[in-house]
PDB file of C-alpha atoms in Angstrom:
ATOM      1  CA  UNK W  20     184.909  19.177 137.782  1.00 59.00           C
ATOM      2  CA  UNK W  21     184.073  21.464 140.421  1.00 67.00           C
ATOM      3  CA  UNK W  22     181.261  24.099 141.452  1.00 74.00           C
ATOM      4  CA  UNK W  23     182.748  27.631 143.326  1.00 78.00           C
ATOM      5  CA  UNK W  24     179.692  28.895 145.329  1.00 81.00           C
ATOM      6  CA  UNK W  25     180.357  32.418 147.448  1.00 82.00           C
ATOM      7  CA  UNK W  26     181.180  29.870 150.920  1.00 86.00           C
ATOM      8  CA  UNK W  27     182.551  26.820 149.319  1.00 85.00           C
ATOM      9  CA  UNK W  28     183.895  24.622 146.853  1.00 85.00           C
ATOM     10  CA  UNK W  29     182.005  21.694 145.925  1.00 81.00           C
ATOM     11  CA  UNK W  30     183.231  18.625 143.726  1.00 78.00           C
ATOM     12  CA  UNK W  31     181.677  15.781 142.346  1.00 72.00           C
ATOM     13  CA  UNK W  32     183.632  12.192 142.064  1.00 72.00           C
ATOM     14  CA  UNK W  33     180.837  10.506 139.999  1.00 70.00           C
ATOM     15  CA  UNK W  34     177.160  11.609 139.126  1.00 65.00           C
ATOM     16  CA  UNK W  35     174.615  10.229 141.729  1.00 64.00           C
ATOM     17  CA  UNK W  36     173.033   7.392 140.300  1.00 66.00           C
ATOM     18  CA  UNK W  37     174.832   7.395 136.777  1.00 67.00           C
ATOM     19  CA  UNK W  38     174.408   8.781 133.811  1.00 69.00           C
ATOM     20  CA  UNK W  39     170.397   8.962 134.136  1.00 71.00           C
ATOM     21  CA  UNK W  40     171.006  12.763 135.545  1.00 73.00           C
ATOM     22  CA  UNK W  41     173.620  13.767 133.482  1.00 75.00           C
ATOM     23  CA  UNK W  42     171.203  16.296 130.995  1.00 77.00           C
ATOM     24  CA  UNK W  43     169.790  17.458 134.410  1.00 77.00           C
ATOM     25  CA  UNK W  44     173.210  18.269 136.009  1.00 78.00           C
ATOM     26  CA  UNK W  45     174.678  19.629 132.388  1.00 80.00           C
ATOM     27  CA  UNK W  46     171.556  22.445 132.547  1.00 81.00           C
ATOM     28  CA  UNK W  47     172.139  23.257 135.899  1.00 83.00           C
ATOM     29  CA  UNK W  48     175.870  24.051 135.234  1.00 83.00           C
ATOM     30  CA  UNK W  49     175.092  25.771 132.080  1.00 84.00           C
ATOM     31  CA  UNK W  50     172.278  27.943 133.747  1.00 84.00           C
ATOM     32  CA  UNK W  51     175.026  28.540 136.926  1.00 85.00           C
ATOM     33  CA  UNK W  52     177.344  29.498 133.987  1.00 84.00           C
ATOM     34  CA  UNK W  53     175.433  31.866 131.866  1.00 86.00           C
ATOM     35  CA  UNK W  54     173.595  33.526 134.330  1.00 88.00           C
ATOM     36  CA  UNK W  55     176.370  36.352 134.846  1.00 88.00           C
ATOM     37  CA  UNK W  56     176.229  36.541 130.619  1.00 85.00           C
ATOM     38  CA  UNK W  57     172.881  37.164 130.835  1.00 86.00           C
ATOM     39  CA  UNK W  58     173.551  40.202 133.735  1.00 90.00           C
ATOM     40  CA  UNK W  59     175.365  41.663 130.847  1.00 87.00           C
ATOM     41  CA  UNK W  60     172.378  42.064 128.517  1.00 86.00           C
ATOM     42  CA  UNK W  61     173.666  39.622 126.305  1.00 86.00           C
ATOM     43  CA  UNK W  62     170.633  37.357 125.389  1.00 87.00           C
ATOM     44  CA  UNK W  63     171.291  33.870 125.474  1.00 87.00           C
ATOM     45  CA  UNK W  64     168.938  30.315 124.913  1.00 85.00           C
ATOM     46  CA  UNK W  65     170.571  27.205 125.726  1.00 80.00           C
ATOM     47  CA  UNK W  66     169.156  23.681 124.704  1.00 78.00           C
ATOM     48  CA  UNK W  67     170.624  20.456 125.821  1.00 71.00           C
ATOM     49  CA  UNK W  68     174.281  21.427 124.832  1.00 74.00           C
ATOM     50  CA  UNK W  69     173.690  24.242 122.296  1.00 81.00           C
ATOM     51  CA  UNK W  70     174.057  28.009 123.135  1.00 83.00           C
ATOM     52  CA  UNK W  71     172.135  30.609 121.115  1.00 86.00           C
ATOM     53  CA  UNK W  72     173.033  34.006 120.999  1.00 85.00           C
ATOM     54  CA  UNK W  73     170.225  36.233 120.336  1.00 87.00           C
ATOM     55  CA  UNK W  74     170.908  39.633 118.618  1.00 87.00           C
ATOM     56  CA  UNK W  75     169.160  41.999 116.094  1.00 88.00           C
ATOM     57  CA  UNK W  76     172.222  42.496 113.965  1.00 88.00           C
ATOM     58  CA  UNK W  77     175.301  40.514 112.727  1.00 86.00           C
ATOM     59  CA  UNK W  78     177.271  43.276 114.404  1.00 88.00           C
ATOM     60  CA  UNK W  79     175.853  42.812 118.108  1.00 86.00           C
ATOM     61  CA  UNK W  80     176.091  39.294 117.431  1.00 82.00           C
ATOM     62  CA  UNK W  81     179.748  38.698 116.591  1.00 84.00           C
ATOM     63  CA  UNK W  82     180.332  41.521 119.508  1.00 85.00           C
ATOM     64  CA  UNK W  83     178.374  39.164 122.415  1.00 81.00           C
ATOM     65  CA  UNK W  84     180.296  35.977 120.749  1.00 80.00           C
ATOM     66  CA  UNK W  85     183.706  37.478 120.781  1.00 74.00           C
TER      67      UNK W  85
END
């Protein structure tokens, strides 16, 4: 996979030292990822690899998840 910053491209061949970062890296990329959702007004929690969209009715909430 690969990371788009505003200068550059970066890509990763393998995680640095194995799998024992892989939750860390995951939540970076998910924070990188949802930040511009967020931007929007559309309140979000992310856990681990679940994504919770926060709304006060059904209607709001099947509009942000659409």
């Amino acid at each position: 996979f690969h990371l788009i910053d505003k200068t550059a491209v970066y890509q990763y061949k393998s995680l640095l030292f194995g799998m024992s970062v892989a939750t860390r890296v995951f939540s970076k990329l998910m924070q990188y990822m949802i930040e511009p959702l967020q931007k929007e007004e559309i309140r979000l929690v992310y856990y681990l690899n679940n994504i919770y969209i926060l709304a006060k009715t059904k209607s709001e909430m099947e509009q942000h998840s659409s």
